[in-house]
Structures are given as structure tokens and as C-alpha cells.
Amino acid sequence: MKFLIINGPNLNLLGLREPDIYGRQDFKALEQFIRDACAAAGVEATLFQSNHEGAIVDVIQQAYGNYDGIVINPAAYTHTSVAILDALKAVSIPAVEVHLSDVTKRESFRQISYAGMACIKSYIGLGFEGYRQAVLYLKDYLEGRI
Ligand code: DQA
């Protein structure tokens, strides 16, 4: 089973950026956490991070026929990008949305998630653990347990 894990803009600055909201662990630590979670679940993972909307659309398109599932934290593009929503719908690969922070308790402009409209599940406000939950949920879903 092959999963594509996508992280959007500014997540590469974890640790440095707004630590009160996103924590003090850096992006390298997040990537290691995701790799370990995937390995423990017996899932093959490809990790991708970009600060560019088009690059994220491209990688979703290229996932077609190559990946069984997508875990995506589109970061700020969550709240703006119809292009990422359309790409997820176009490829129809089961996708799970993750947000480190609890966006439901933040600014009003964070209350809409376009990408989430194409996702089978969202994990919000669980920090790194959200990615592990997303991987386990996707695996259960693809193996027909959900
Ligand atoms: C985020 C929440 C977004 O609103 C924000 O723009 C991010 C990170 C999160 O993981 O909590 O960059 O997706």
C-alpha cells in the first residue's frame, strides 16, 4: 500500500513559526514522525512539501495510478485553493486532511476547508499525532474495515 503525504506552505518552518500554535518541533521531526508512523502501519510513504500551489496540484495529478491514498495538510491553501480541491476530486484517490492546530478555534478565514471537501476524514488540532491517525484511518478504509 502506497501513500503520498503532502505538506503545504510554511510547514517547512515548523519549530520557528508561531511555536505557541504549531509547537517547537521542526519539520525534520515531523517527517521522521510520519515515516515512523507509516513504517509501523506497514505502509510505503512518499513525503512531499511545497510552498507552491501549482506544485501541489502537479503532485496530486501525478499520484493518479501510483498511490493508494493521500494524506494532505494543505496549510494556508486549505482555505483558498479550489485548484487543490479539484485535483483531489479529479484523481479520486482516497484522501485524509490533517491540521496540526485546531483551525476550528482560530480566525474566521480558517473556517472553510476546500481540500476537506474532497477528503474522507479530517484530523484537526492533534499535532503530529493527526498524521498517524490519518495513516491508520486510510489503511483501515482501503482494507475495507471502515
Ligand atoms: C495549518 C492551519 C492553517 O490554517 C495554516 O495556514 C497552516 C497550518 C495547520 O496544520 O494547523 O499553515 O494547516
GROMACS .gro file of N, CA, C and O and ligand atoms in nm, residues 7-11 14 17-18 21-22 73-79 97-103 106-107 109-110 123-125 131, ligand 1:
model
  141
    7ASN      N    1   0.257   1.811   0.243
    7ASN     CA    2   0.254   1.925   0.335
    7ASN      C    3   0.270   2.054   0.258
    7ASN      O    4   0.357   2.066   0.171
    8GLY      N    5   0.185   2.151   0.289
    8GLY     CA    6   0.182   2.276   0.215
    8GLY      C    7   0.272   2.385   0.271
    8GLY      O    8   0.362   2.358   0.350
    9PRO      N    9   0.245   2.509   0.231
    9PRO     CA   10   0.335   2.621   0.257
    9PRO      C   11   0.361   2.651   0.405
    9PRO      O   12   0.269   2.642   0.487
   10ASN      N   13   0.485   2.685   0.431
   10ASN     CA   14   0.533   2.729   0.563
   10ASN      C   15   0.545   2.617   0.665
   10ASN      O   16   0.600   2.640   0.773
   11LEU      N   17   0.499   2.498   0.630
   11LEU     CA   18   0.517   2.388   0.725
   11LEU      C   19   0.665   2.350   0.735
   11LEU      O   20   0.708   2.295   0.837
   14LEU      N   21   0.830   2.477   1.052
   14LEU     CA   22   0.787   2.431   1.185
   14LEU      C   23   0.902   2.444   1.284
   14LEU      O   24   1.018   2.420   1.249
   17ARG      N   25   0.818   2.883   1.324
   17ARG     CA   26   0.696   2.962   1.303
   17ARG      C   27   0.597   2.944   1.418
   17ARG      O   28   0.563   2.832   1.456
   18GLU      N   29   0.555   3.055   1.472
   18GLU     CA   30   0.449   3.058   1.574
   18GLU      C   31   0.448   2.933   1.664
   18GLU      O   32   0.349   2.857   1.666
   21ILE      N   33   0.152   2.809   1.857
   21ILE     CA   34   0.042   2.743   1.784
   21ILE      C   35   0.085   2.608   1.730
   21ILE      O   36   0.012   2.509   1.740
   22TYR      N   37   0.207   2.603   1.673
   22TYR     CA   38   0.248   2.482   1.599
   22TYR      C   39   0.350   2.396   1.673
   22TYR      O   40   0.388   2.290   1.623
   73ASN      N   41  -0.190   1.799   0.436
   73ASN     CA   42  -0.208   1.922   0.514
   73ASN      C   43  -0.177   2.035   0.416
   73ASN      O   44  -0.060   2.069   0.395
   74PRO      N   45  -0.280   2.093   0.355
   74PRO     CA   46  -0.255   2.196   0.254
   74PRO      C   47  -0.214   2.330   0.314
   74PRO      O   48  -0.194   2.427   0.241
   75ALA      N   49  -0.207   2.336   0.449
   75ALA     CA   50  -0.170   2.459   0.521
   75ALA      C   51  -0.260   2.574   0.476
   75ALA      O   52  -0.381   2.556   0.464
   76ALA      N   53  -0.203   2.691   0.446
   76ALA     CA   54  -0.289   2.807   0.413
   76ALA      C   55  -0.374   2.783   0.289
   76ALA      O   56  -0.484   2.839   0.277
   77TYR      N   57  -0.327   2.698   0.196
   77TYR     CA   58  -0.406   2.671   0.075
   77TYR      C   59  -0.536   2.596   0.106
   77TYR      O   60  -0.626   2.592   0.023
   78THR      N   61  -0.544   2.539   0.225
   78THR     CA   62  -0.670   2.476   0.270
   78THR      C   63  -0.787   2.570   0.248
   78THR      O   64  -0.894   2.529   0.202
   79HIS      N   65  -0.763   2.698   0.286
   79HIS     CA   66  -0.871   2.795   0.296
   79HIS      C   67  -0.891   2.877   0.169
   79HIS      O   68  -0.977   2.966   0.167
   97GLU      N   69  -0.743   1.469   0.539
   97GLU     CA   70  -0.690   1.603   0.569
   97GLU      C   71  -0.636   1.606   0.711
   97GLU      O   72  -0.697   1.549   0.801
   98VAL      N   73  -0.523   1.675   0.729
   98VAL     CA   74  -0.465   1.692   0.863
   98VAL      C   75  -0.433   1.840   0.886
   98VAL      O   76  -0.385   1.908   0.795
   99HIS      N   77  -0.461   1.888   1.008
   99HIS     CA   78  -0.413   2.018   1.051
   99HIS      C   79  -0.354   2.003   1.190
   99HIS      O   80  -0.417   1.943   1.279
  100LEU      N   81  -0.235   2.057   1.208
  100LEU     CA   82  -0.169   2.049   1.338
  100LEU      C   83  -0.249   2.124   1.444
  100LEU      O   84  -0.270   2.075   1.555
  101SER      N   85  -0.290   2.245   1.409
  101SER     CA   86  -0.361   2.331   1.504
  101SER      C   87  -0.511   2.308   1.492
  101SER      O   88  -0.559   2.253   1.391
  102ASP      N   89  -0.585   2.355   1.593
  102ASP     CA   90  -0.730   2.343   1.588
  102ASP      C   91  -0.786   2.463   1.513
  102ASP      O   92  -0.821   2.566   1.574
  103VAL      N   93  -0.794   2.450   1.381
  103VAL     CA   94  -0.840   2.562   1.298
  103VAL      C   95  -0.984   2.603   1.331
  103VAL      O   96  -1.022   2.717   1.307
  106ARG      N   97  -0.981   2.908   1.549
  106ARG     CA   98  -0.896   3.019   1.508
  106ARG      C   99  -0.975   3.121   1.424
  106ARG      O  100  -1.096   3.128   1.436
  107GLU      N  101  -0.906   3.201   1.343
  107GLU     CA  102  -0.972   3.311   1.271
  107GLU      C  103  -1.084   3.261   1.179
  107GLU      O  104  -1.080   3.147   1.132
  109PHE      N  105  -1.134   3.326   0.873
  109PHE     CA  106  -1.092   3.286   0.738
  109PHE      C  107  -1.038   3.143   0.734
  109PHE      O  108  -1.019   3.088   0.627
  110ARG      N  109  -1.015   3.084   0.852
  110ARG     CA  110  -0.968   2.944   0.854
  110ARG      C  111  -1.086   2.845   0.867
  110ARG      O  112  -1.065   2.725   0.881
  123TYR      N  113  -0.837   1.523   1.049
  123TYR     CA  114  -0.783   1.522   1.186
  123TYR      C  115  -0.729   1.661   1.213
  123TYR      O  116  -0.636   1.708   1.147
  124ILE      N  117  -0.788   1.727   1.311
  124ILE     CA  118  -0.763   1.869   1.334
  124ILE      C  119  -0.723   1.892   1.479
  124ILE      O  120  -0.792   1.845   1.571
  125GLY      N  121  -0.609   1.958   1.498
  125GLY     CA  122  -0.570   2.000   1.632
  125GLY      C  123  -0.504   1.893   1.716
  125GLY      O  124  -0.490   1.909   1.837
  131TYR      N  125  -0.130   1.302   1.189
  131TYR     CA  126  -0.079   1.232   1.070
  131TYR      C  127  -0.084   1.080   1.090
  131TYR      O  128  -0.115   1.006   0.998
  147DQA     C1  129  -0.243   2.451   0.933
  147DQA     C2  130  -0.356   2.550   0.961
  147DQA     C3  131  -0.366   2.654   0.850
  147DQA     O1  132  -0.473   2.745   0.877
  147DQA     C4  133  -0.237   2.732   0.840
  147DQA     O2  134  -0.243   2.824   0.734
  147DQA     C5  135  -0.116   2.644   0.830
  147DQA     C6  136  -0.111   2.520   0.908
  147DQA     C7  137  -0.223   2.352   1.049
  147DQA     O3  138  -0.159   2.250   1.027
  147DQA     O4  139  -0.269   2.377   1.161
  147DQA     O5  140  -0.019   2.679   0.766
  147DQA     O6  141  -0.279   2.374   0.818
   0.00000   0.00000   0.00000
